[in-house]
Amino acid sequence: MVELPICDRAGNALLEFRFVTEDELGRLAERVTVPASLVVAVHAQAVLMMFDSRRRQWELPGGMREAGESPREAAIRELGEETGIQGVDLSFAAVAEFDLTKPERRELLTVYRVQLQLVPRLTVNDEALDFRWWSPSEPVSEDMSPLDAEIARRVVQSSTS
């Protein structure tokens, strides 16, 4: 793990990563918006990363909440849409606080975790051009989101400690 904050090449910063309960989200959401969710899908201590077609980098599956959707519902939907993984039981892991650049804003993202017993059949699509299993002990490549990699490292480490 690295010391926070850390920035990506676009100037977005991961400011804080907190292990809280899902019940604490309401209190946190009173001061910072929670518009999106990420999923750390783990198999054999490796994390599923997808190559995002728009940002052209490896990152965690996840995305924006739709109207009326809870953070958990968004995580489940986004995981299915981006990877084809359906019917898994997500565990709430943490919240990550970001300072984002385009447009400038401060946000909290919910982070969920799923432990996969078998390697799933993954579906390439308009959003996810490819998939890879990345070990958090490996270095972060130039074409990987350092923010998502750090989130994955912290989630995986918390489940093994």
mmCIF file of N, CA and C in Angstrom, residues 60-149:
data_model
loop_
_atom_site.group_PDB
_atom_site.id
_atom_site.type_symbol
_atom_site.label_atom_id
_atom_site.label_comp_id
_atom_site.label_asym_id
_atom_site.label_seq_id
_atom_site.Cartn_x
_atom_site.Cartn_y
_atom_site.Cartn_z
ATOM 1 N N LEU A 60 -11.067 -1.211 -12.195
ATOM 2 C CA LEU A 60 -12.059 -2.080 -11.572
ATOM 3 C C LEU A 60 -13.411 -1.907 -12.253
ATOM 4 N N PRO A 61 -14.217 -2.967 -12.309
ATOM 5 C CA PRO A 61 -15.590 -2.804 -12.795
ATOM 6 C C PRO A 61 -16.373 -1.898 -11.839
ATOM 7 N N GLY A 62 -17.295 -1.157 -12.400
ATOM 8 C CA GLY A 62 -18.137 -0.293 -11.580
ATOM 9 C C GLY A 62 -18.580 0.905 -12.374
ATOM 10 N N GLY A 63 -19.399 1.723 -11.749
ATOM 11 C CA GLY A 63 -19.858 2.910 -12.440
ATOM 12 C C GLY A 63 -20.934 3.653 -11.686
ATOM 13 N N MET A 64 -21.575 4.535 -12.414
ATOM 14 C CA MET A 64 -22.531 5.477 -11.855
ATOM 15 C C MET A 64 -23.858 4.820 -11.457
ATOM 16 N N ARG A 65 -24.433 5.351 -10.391
ATOM 17 C CA ARG A 65 -25.763 4.923 -9.963
ATOM 18 C C ARG A 65 -26.805 5.519 -10.891
ATOM 19 N N GLU A 66 -27.849 4.768 -11.135
ATOM 20 C CA GLU A 66 -28.992 5.285 -11.885
ATOM 21 C C GLU A 66 -30.017 5.826 -10.893
ATOM 22 N N ALA A 67 -30.960 6.615 -11.379
ATOM 23 C CA ALA A 67 -31.976 7.222 -10.522
ATOM 24 C C ALA A 67 -32.685 6.150 -9.690
ATOM 25 N N GLY A 68 -32.772 6.381 -8.383
ATOM 26 C CA GLY A 68 -33.462 5.481 -7.479
ATOM 27 C C GLY A 68 -32.691 4.229 -7.095
ATOM 28 N N GLU A 69 -31.475 4.107 -7.563
ATOM 29 C CA GLU A 69 -30.674 2.905 -7.328
ATOM 30 C C GLU A 69 -29.796 3.088 -6.088
ATOM 31 N N SER A 70 -29.689 2.058 -5.276
ATOM 32 C CA SER A 70 -28.791 2.102 -4.125
ATOM 33 C C SER A 70 -27.362 1.843 -4.607
ATOM 34 N N PRO A 71 -26.362 2.176 -3.792
ATOM 35 C CA PRO A 71 -24.987 1.854 -4.180
ATOM 36 C C PRO A 71 -24.793 0.356 -4.462
ATOM 37 N N ARG A 72 -25.400 -0.509 -3.654
ATOM 38 C CA ARG A 72 -25.283 -1.960 -3.862
ATOM 39 C C ARG A 72 -25.920 -2.367 -5.189
ATOM 40 N N GLU A 73 -27.100 -1.846 -5.480
ATOM 41 C CA GLU A 73 -27.772 -2.174 -6.744
ATOM 42 C C GLU A 73 -26.934 -1.714 -7.935
ATOM 43 N N ALA A 74 -26.305 -0.548 -7.823
ATOM 44 C CA ALA A 74 -25.438 -0.060 -8.890
ATOM 45 C C ALA A 74 -24.247 -0.986 -9.085
ATOM 46 N N ALA A 75 -23.649 -1.440 -7.991
ATOM 47 C CA ALA A 75 -22.502 -2.343 -8.080
ATOM 48 C C ALA A 75 -22.884 -3.645 -8.774
ATOM 49 N N ILE A 76 -24.018 -4.213 -8.398
ATOM 50 C CA ILE A 76 -24.484 -5.465 -9.006
ATOM 51 C C ILE A 76 -24.752 -5.267 -10.493
ATOM 52 N N ARG A 77 -25.455 -4.190 -10.843
ATOM 53 C CA ARG A 77 -25.780 -3.922 -12.251
ATOM 54 C C ARG A 77 -24.530 -3.670 -13.067
ATOM 55 N N GLU A 78 -23.640 -2.816 -12.571
ATOM 56 C CA GLU A 78 -22.420 -2.486 -13.310
ATOM 57 C C GLU A 78 -21.524 -3.711 -13.493
ATOM 58 N N LEU A 79 -21.398 -4.537 -12.471
ATOM 59 C CA LEU A 79 -20.597 -5.759 -12.594
ATOM 60 C C LEU A 79 -21.160 -6.636 -13.702
ATOM 61 N N GLY A 80 -22.478 -6.791 -13.738
ATOM 62 C CA GLY A 80 -23.110 -7.597 -14.785
ATOM 63 C C GLY A 80 -22.941 -7.006 -16.164
ATOM 64 N N GLU A 81 -23.174 -5.692 -16.281
ATOM 65 C CA GLU A 81 -23.064 -5.033 -17.585
ATOM 66 C C GLU A 81 -21.643 -5.066 -18.129
ATOM 67 N N GLU A 82 -20.672 -4.825 -17.261
ATOM 68 C CA GLU A 82 -19.293 -4.689 -17.729
ATOM 69 C C GLU A 82 -18.544 -6.001 -17.865
ATOM 70 N N THR A 83 -18.956 -7.026 -17.124
ATOM 71 C CA THR A 83 -18.189 -8.280 -17.147
ATOM 72 C C THR A 83 -19.010 -9.502 -17.553
ATOM 73 N N GLY A 84 -20.328 -9.424 -17.388
ATOM 74 C CA GLY A 84 -21.175 -10.593 -17.607
ATOM 75 C C GLY A 84 -21.370 -11.420 -16.344
ATOM 76 N N ILE A 85 -20.716 -11.039 -15.242
ATOM 77 C CA ILE A 85 -20.851 -11.781 -13.979
ATOM 78 C C ILE A 85 -22.204 -11.451 -13.367
ATOM 79 N N GLN A 86 -23.003 -12.476 -13.133
ATOM 80 C CA GLN A 86 -24.357 -12.326 -12.581
ATOM 81 C C GLN A 86 -24.520 -13.222 -11.359
ATOM 82 N N GLY A 87 -25.456 -12.869 -10.507
ATOM 83 C CA GLY A 87 -25.881 -13.741 -9.418
ATOM 84 C C GLY A 87 -24.843 -14.013 -8.352
ATOM 85 N N VAL A 88 -23.952 -13.061 -8.100
ATOM 86 C CA VAL A 88 -22.961 -13.242 -7.043
ATOM 87 C C VAL A 88 -23.352 -12.404 -5.832
ATOM 88 N N ASP A 89 -22.859 -12.802 -4.689
ATOM 89 C CA ASP A 89 -23.164 -12.111 -3.442
ATOM 90 C C ASP A 89 -22.038 -11.131 -3.126
ATOM 91 N N LEU A 90 -22.329 -9.848 -3.234
ATOM 92 C CA LEU A 90 -21.328 -8.823 -2.951
ATOM 93 C C LEU A 90 -21.291 -8.509 -1.462
ATOM 94 N N SER A 91 -20.096 -8.267 -0.956
ATOM 95 C CA SER A 91 -19.907 -7.799 0.413
ATOM 96 C C SER A 91 -19.487 -6.343 0.367
ATOM 97 N N PHE A 92 -20.071 -5.535 1.238
ATOM 98 C CA PHE A 92 -19.636 -4.148 1.322
ATOM 99 C C PHE A 92 -18.239 -4.135 1.917
ATOM 100 N N ALA A 93 -17.315 -3.386 1.286
ATOM 101 C CA ALA A 93 -15.932 -3.370 1.755
ATOM 102 C C ALA A 93 -15.540 -2.037 2.389
ATOM 103 N N ALA A 94 -15.826 -0.923 1.696
ATOM 104 C CA ALA A 94 -15.294 0.361 2.159
ATOM 105 C C ALA A 94 -15.890 1.502 1.347
ATOM 106 N N VAL A 95 -15.455 2.711 1.688
ATOM 107 C CA VAL A 95 -15.720 3.878 0.855
ATOM 108 C C VAL A 95 -14.371 4.503 0.505
ATOM 109 N N ALA A 96 -14.307 5.032 -0.711
ATOM 110 C CA ALA A 96 -13.109 5.715 -1.182
ATOM 111 C C ALA A 96 -13.492 7.147 -1.495
ATOM 112 N N GLU A 97 -12.711 8.089 -0.985
ATOM 113 C CA GLU A 97 -12.995 9.502 -1.229
ATOM 114 C C GLU A 97 -12.046 10.028 -2.300
ATOM 115 N N PHE A 98 -12.640 10.682 -3.306
ATOM 116 C CA PHE A 98 -11.895 11.180 -4.455
ATOM 117 C C PHE A 98 -12.046 12.687 -4.599
ATOM 118 N N ASP A 99 -11.008 13.306 -5.135
ATOM 119 C CA ASP A 99 -11.045 14.677 -5.621
ATOM 120 C C ASP A 99 -10.842 14.546 -7.131
ATOM 121 N N LEU A 100 -11.900 14.793 -7.901
ATOM 122 C CA LEU A 100 -11.889 14.552 -9.344
ATOM 123 C C LEU A 100 -11.787 15.862 -10.119
ATOM 124 N N THR A 101 -11.300 15.751 -11.363
ATOM 125 C CA THR A 101 -10.951 16.958 -12.108
ATOM 126 C C THR A 101 -11.937 17.392 -13.189
ATOM 127 N N LYS A 102 -12.601 16.479 -13.864
ATOM 128 C CA LYS A 102 -13.436 16.874 -15.017
ATOM 129 C C LYS A 102 -14.841 16.335 -14.890
ATOM 130 N N PRO A 103 -15.779 17.094 -14.353
ATOM 131 C CA PRO A 103 -15.621 18.408 -13.741
ATOM 132 C C PRO A 103 -15.044 18.283 -12.326
ATOM 133 N N GLU A 104 -14.575 19.388 -11.790
ATOM 134 C CA GLU A 104 -14.010 19.383 -10.443
ATOM 135 C C GLU A 104 -15.102 19.079 -9.433
ATOM 136 N N ARG A 105 -14.836 18.076 -8.589
ATOM 137 C CA ARG A 105 -15.813 17.692 -7.579
ATOM 138 C C ARG A 105 -15.163 16.756 -6.563
ATOM 139 N N ARG A 106 -15.792 16.625 -5.412
ATOM 140 C CA ARG A 106 -15.378 15.703 -4.358
ATOM 141 C C ARG A 106 -16.466 14.646 -4.268
ATOM 142 N N GLU A 107 -16.074 13.358 -4.299
ATOM 143 C CA GLU A 107 -17.054 12.270 -4.260
ATOM 144 C C GLU A 107 -16.578 11.124 -3.388
ATOM 145 N N LEU A 108 -17.547 10.394 -2.869
ATOM 146 C CA LEU A 108 -17.305 9.109 -2.223
ATOM 147 C C LEU A 108 -17.802 8.026 -3.172
ATOM 148 N N LEU A 109 -17.043 6.981 -3.336
ATOM 149 C CA LEU A 109 -17.494 5.811 -4.086
ATOM 150 C C LEU A 109 -17.564 4.640 -3.117
ATOM 151 N N THR A 110 -18.619 3.871 -3.238
ATOM 152 C CA THR A 110 -18.714 2.670 -2.422
ATOM 153 C C THR A 110 -17.908 1.574 -3.096
ATOM 154 N N VAL A 111 -17.293 0.738 -2.291
ATOM 155 C CA VAL A 111 -16.472 -0.361 -2.802
ATOM 156 C C VAL A 111 -17.038 -1.665 -2.255
ATOM 157 N N TYR A 112 -17.343 -2.571 -3.166
ATOM 158 C CA TYR A 112 -17.853 -3.891 -2.817
ATOM 159 C C TYR A 112 -16.824 -4.933 -3.218
ATOM 160 N N ARG A 113 -16.949 -6.114 -2.605
ATOM 161 C CA ARG A 113 -16.013 -7.203 -2.867
ATOM 162 C C ARG A 113 -16.805 -8.468 -3.133
ATOM 163 N N VAL A 114 -16.291 -9.287 -4.032
ATOM 164 C CA VAL A 114 -16.848 -10.615 -4.234
ATOM 165 C C VAL A 114 -15.688 -11.594 -4.389
ATOM 166 N N GLN A 115 -15.775 -12.704 -3.663
ATOM 167 C CA GLN A 115 -14.781 -13.777 -3.765
ATOM 168 C C GLN A 115 -15.351 -14.822 -4.714
ATOM 169 N N LEU A 116 -14.692 -15.013 -5.837
ATOM 170 C CA LEU A 116 -15.156 -15.973 -6.848
ATOM 171 C C LEU A 116 -14.436 -17.298 -6.657
ATOM 172 N N GLN A 117 -15.186 -18.374 -6.562
ATOM 173 C CA GLN A 117 -14.594 -19.704 -6.387
ATOM 174 C C GLN A 117 -14.056 -20.254 -7.706
ATOM 175 N N LEU A 118 -14.711 -19.891 -8.799
ATOM 176 C CA LEU A 118 -14.300 -20.328 -10.136
ATOM 177 C C LEU A 118 -14.055 -19.105 -11.003
ATOM 178 N N VAL A 119 -13.199 -19.250 -11.996
ATOM 179 C CA VAL A 119 -12.986 -18.162 -12.950
ATOM 180 C C VAL A 119 -14.256 -18.045 -13.786
ATOM 181 N N PRO A 120 -14.887 -16.870 -13.787
ATOM 182 C CA PRO A 120 -16.146 -16.713 -14.528
ATOM 183 C C PRO A 120 -15.900 -16.544 -16.032
ATOM 184 N N ARG A 121 -16.928 -16.802 -16.792
ATOM 185 C CA ARG A 121 -16.892 -16.495 -18.225
ATOM 186 C C ARG A 121 -17.148 -14.993 -18.339
ATOM 187 N N LEU A 122 -16.209 -14.283 -18.907
ATOM 188 C CA LEU A 122 -16.294 -12.825 -18.999
ATOM 189 C C LEU A 122 -16.715 -12.421 -20.396
ATOM 190 N N THR A 123 -17.473 -11.332 -20.491
ATOM 191 C CA THR A 123 -18.049 -10.889 -21.752
ATOM 192 C C THR A 123 -17.463 -9.544 -22.167
ATOM 193 N N VAL A 124 -16.671 -9.549 -23.243
ATOM 194 C CA VAL A 124 -16.164 -8.308 -23.813
ATOM 195 C C VAL A 124 -17.355 -7.541 -24.380
ATOM 196 N N ASN A 125 -17.346 -6.210 -24.208
ATOM 197 C CA ASN A 125 -18.476 -5.395 -24.656
ATOM 198 C C ASN A 125 -18.004 -3.990 -24.984
ATOM 199 N N ASP A 126 -18.938 -3.072 -25.219
ATOM 200 C CA ASP A 126 -18.582 -1.696 -25.591
ATOM 201 C C ASP A 126 -17.786 -0.972 -24.508
ATOM 202 N N GLU A 127 -18.014 -1.318 -23.238
ATOM 203 C CA GLU A 127 -17.308 -0.647 -22.142
ATOM 204 C C GLU A 127 -16.008 -1.346 -21.783
ATOM 205 N N ALA A 128 -16.024 -2.672 -21.774
ATOM 206 C CA ALA A 128 -14.866 -3.469 -21.365
ATOM 207 C C ALA A 128 -14.303 -4.199 -22.579
ATOM 208 N N LEU A 129 -13.152 -3.716 -23.047
ATOM 209 C CA LEU A 129 -12.559 -4.292 -24.252
ATOM 210 C C LEU A 129 -11.753 -5.549 -23.987
ATOM 211 N N ASP A 130 -11.335 -5.750 -22.730
ATOM 212 C CA ASP A 130 -10.551 -6.928 -22.373
ATOM 213 C C ASP A 130 -10.562 -7.065 -20.850
ATOM 214 N N PHE A 131 -10.093 -8.207 -20.373
ATOM 215 C CA PHE A 131 -10.020 -8.476 -18.941
ATOM 216 C C PHE A 131 -8.674 -9.092 -18.619
ATOM 217 N N ARG A 132 -8.236 -8.879 -17.362
ATOM 218 C CA ARG A 132 -7.032 -9.544 -16.876
ATOM 219 C C ARG A 132 -7.164 -9.747 -15.375
ATOM 220 N N TRP A 133 -6.473 -10.758 -14.900
ATOM 221 C CA TRP A 133 -6.397 -11.008 -13.464
ATOM 222 C C TRP A 133 -5.070 -10.447 -12.993
ATOM 223 N N TRP A 134 -5.137 -9.493 -12.088
ATOM 224 C CA TRP A 134 -3.959 -8.778 -11.612
ATOM 225 C C TRP A 134 -3.711 -9.102 -10.146
ATOM 226 N N SER A 135 -2.483 -9.458 -9.835
ATOM 227 C CA SER A 135 -2.108 -9.712 -8.451
ATOM 228 C C SER A 135 -1.706 -8.400 -7.796
ATOM 229 N N PRO A 136 -2.311 -8.043 -6.666
ATOM 230 C CA PRO A 136 -1.953 -6.798 -5.983
ATOM 231 C C PRO A 136 -0.489 -6.721 -5.546
ATOM 232 N N SER A 137 0.229 -7.835 -5.597
ATOM 233 C CA SER A 137 1.662 -7.787 -5.285
ATOM 234 C C SER A 137 2.488 -7.351 -6.493
ATOM 235 N N GLU A 138 1.873 -7.303 -7.672
ATOM 236 C CA GLU A 138 2.560 -6.861 -8.886
ATOM 237 C C GLU A 138 2.611 -5.336 -8.944
ATOM 238 N N PRO A 139 3.591 -4.789 -9.674
ATOM 239 C CA PRO A 139 3.606 -3.337 -9.873
ATOM 240 C C PRO A 139 2.412 -2.890 -10.709
ATOM 241 N N VAL A 140 2.104 -1.626 -10.609
ATOM 242 C CA VAL A 140 1.020 -1.021 -11.390
ATOM 243 C C VAL A 140 1.618 -0.558 -12.715
ATOM 244 N N SER A 141 1.075 -1.063 -13.815
ATOM 245 C CA SER A 141 1.583 -0.696 -15.131
ATOM 246 C C SER A 141 1.112 0.700 -15.528
ATOM 247 N N GLU A 142 1.767 1.275 -16.523
ATOM 248 C CA GLU A 142 1.431 2.620 -17.016
ATOM 249 C C GLU A 142 -0.015 2.725 -17.476
ATOM 250 N N ASP A 143 -0.567 1.613 -17.981
ATOM 251 C CA ASP A 143 -1.920 1.646 -18.531
ATOM 252 C C ASP A 143 -2.974 1.151 -17.538
ATOM 253 N N MET A 144 -2.640 1.198 -16.236
ATOM 254 C CA MET A 144 -3.582 0.809 -15.190
ATOM 255 C C MET A 144 -3.870 2.012 -14.301
ATOM 256 N N SER A 145 -5.106 2.139 -13.871
ATOM 257 C CA SER A 145 -5.459 3.202 -12.934
ATOM 258 C C SER A 145 -4.755 2.952 -11.598
ATOM 259 N N PRO A 146 -3.860 3.860 -11.188
ATOM 260 C CA PRO A 146 -3.210 3.666 -9.895
ATOM 261 C C PRO A 146 -4.190 3.792 -8.733
ATOM 262 N N LEU A 147 -5.275 4.537 -8.953
ATOM 263 C CA LEU A 147 -6.285 4.704 -7.905
ATOM 264 C C LEU A 147 -7.033 3.397 -7.682
ATOM 265 N N ASP A 148 -7.482 2.770 -8.776
ATOM 266 C CA ASP A 148 -8.197 1.497 -8.669
ATOM 267 C C ASP A 148 -7.270 0.398 -8.142
ATOM 268 N N ALA A 149 -6.009 0.414 -8.574
ATOM 269 C CA ALA A 149 -5.057 -0.589 -8.092
ATOM 270 C C ALA A 149 -4.873 -0.476 -6.582
#
